[in-house]
Short mmCIF file of C-alpha atoms in Angstrom, two decimals:
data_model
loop_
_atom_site.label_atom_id
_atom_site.label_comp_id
_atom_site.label_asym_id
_atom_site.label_seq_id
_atom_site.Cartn_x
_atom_site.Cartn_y
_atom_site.Cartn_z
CA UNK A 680 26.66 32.96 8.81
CA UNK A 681 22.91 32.52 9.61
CA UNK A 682 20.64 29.37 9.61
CA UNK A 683 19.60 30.26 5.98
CA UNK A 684 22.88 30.05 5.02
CA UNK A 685 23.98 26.63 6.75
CA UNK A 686 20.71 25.33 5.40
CA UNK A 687 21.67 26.54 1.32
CA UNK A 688 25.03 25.53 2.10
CA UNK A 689 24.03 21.85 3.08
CA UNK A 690 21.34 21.79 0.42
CA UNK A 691 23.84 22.95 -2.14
CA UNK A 692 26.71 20.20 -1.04
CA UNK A 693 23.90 17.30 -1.52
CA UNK A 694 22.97 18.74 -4.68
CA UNK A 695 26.63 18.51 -5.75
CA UNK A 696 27.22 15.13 -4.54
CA UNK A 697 24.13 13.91 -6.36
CA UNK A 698 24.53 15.19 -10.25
CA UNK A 699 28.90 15.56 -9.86
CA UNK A 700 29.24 12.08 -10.22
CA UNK A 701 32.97 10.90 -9.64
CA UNK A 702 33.63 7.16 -10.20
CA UNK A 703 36.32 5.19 -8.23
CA UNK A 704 39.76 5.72 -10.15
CA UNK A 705 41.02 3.63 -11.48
CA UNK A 706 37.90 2.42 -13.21
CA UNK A 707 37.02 -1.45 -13.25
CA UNK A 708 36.78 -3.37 -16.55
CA UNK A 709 35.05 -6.18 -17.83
CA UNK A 710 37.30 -9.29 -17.01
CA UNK A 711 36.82 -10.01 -20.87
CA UNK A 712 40.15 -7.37 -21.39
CA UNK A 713 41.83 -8.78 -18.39
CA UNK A 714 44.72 -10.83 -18.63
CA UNK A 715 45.22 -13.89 -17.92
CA UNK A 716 41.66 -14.65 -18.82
CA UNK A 717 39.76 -15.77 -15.26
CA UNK A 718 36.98 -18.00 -16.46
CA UNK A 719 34.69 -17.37 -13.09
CA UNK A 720 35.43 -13.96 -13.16
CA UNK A 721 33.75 -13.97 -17.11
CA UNK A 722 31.09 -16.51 -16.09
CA UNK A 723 30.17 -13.62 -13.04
CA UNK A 724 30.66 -10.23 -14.89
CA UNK A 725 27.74 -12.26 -17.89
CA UNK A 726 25.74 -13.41 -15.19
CA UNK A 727 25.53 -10.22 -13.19
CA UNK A 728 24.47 -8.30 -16.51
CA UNK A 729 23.37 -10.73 -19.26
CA UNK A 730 21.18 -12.82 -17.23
CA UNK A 731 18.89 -10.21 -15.46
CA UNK A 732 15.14 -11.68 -16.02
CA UNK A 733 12.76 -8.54 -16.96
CA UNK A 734 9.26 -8.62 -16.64
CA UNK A 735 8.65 -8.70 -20.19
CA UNK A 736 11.13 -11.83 -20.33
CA UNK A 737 8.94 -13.60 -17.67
CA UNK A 738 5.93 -12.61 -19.37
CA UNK A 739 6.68 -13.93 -23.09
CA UNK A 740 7.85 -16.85 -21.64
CA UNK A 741 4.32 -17.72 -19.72
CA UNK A 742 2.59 -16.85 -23.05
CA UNK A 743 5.08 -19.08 -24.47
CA UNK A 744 4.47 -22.02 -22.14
CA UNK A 745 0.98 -20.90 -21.85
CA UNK A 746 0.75 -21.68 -26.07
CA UNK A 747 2.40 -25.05 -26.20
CA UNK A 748 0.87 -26.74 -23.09
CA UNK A 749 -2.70 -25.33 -22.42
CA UNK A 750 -4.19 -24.35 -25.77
CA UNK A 751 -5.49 -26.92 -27.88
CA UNK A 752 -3.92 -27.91 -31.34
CA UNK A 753 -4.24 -25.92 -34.37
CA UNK A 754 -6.27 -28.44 -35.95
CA UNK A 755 -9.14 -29.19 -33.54
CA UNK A 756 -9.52 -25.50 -33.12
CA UNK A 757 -10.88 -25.50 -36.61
CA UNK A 758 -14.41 -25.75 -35.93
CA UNK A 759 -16.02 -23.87 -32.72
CA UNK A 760 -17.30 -26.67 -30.20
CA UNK A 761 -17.48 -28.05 -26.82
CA UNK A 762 -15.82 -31.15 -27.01
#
């Protein structure tokens, strides 16, 4: 077997590991179909998934703030001026 060879062979077993995915068996479920319910275990598997804050999340929520506690009402920004 040459270097070539060794080098194909490696490059070929990373390859394989990398798209041949193979979960752990037996899989995991959500705790939700678990029985007897665990109420910290549901509160965790929500958390770790539901909860995730995006940067669009973050972002509508600054506007959101932004809106309500910096702009000035609705009705004084009726006419243009420098009050």
């Amino acid at each position: 077997m040459t270097t070539q060879d060794k080098t194909s062979a490696a490059a070929r077993n990373r390859f394989d590991t990398q798209w041949h995915y193979r979960p752990e068996v037996p899989t995991r479920l959500s705790p939700l179909f678990q029985w007897p319910l665990n109420p910290l275990a549901i509160w965790r598997w929500f958390a770790a998934r539901w909860l995730v804050l995006g940067e669009n999340t973050v972002l509508v929520a600054l506007a959101i703030v932004s809106w309500f506690w910096f702009q000035p009402p609705l009705e004084a920004s009726k006419t243009l001026s420098l009050d």
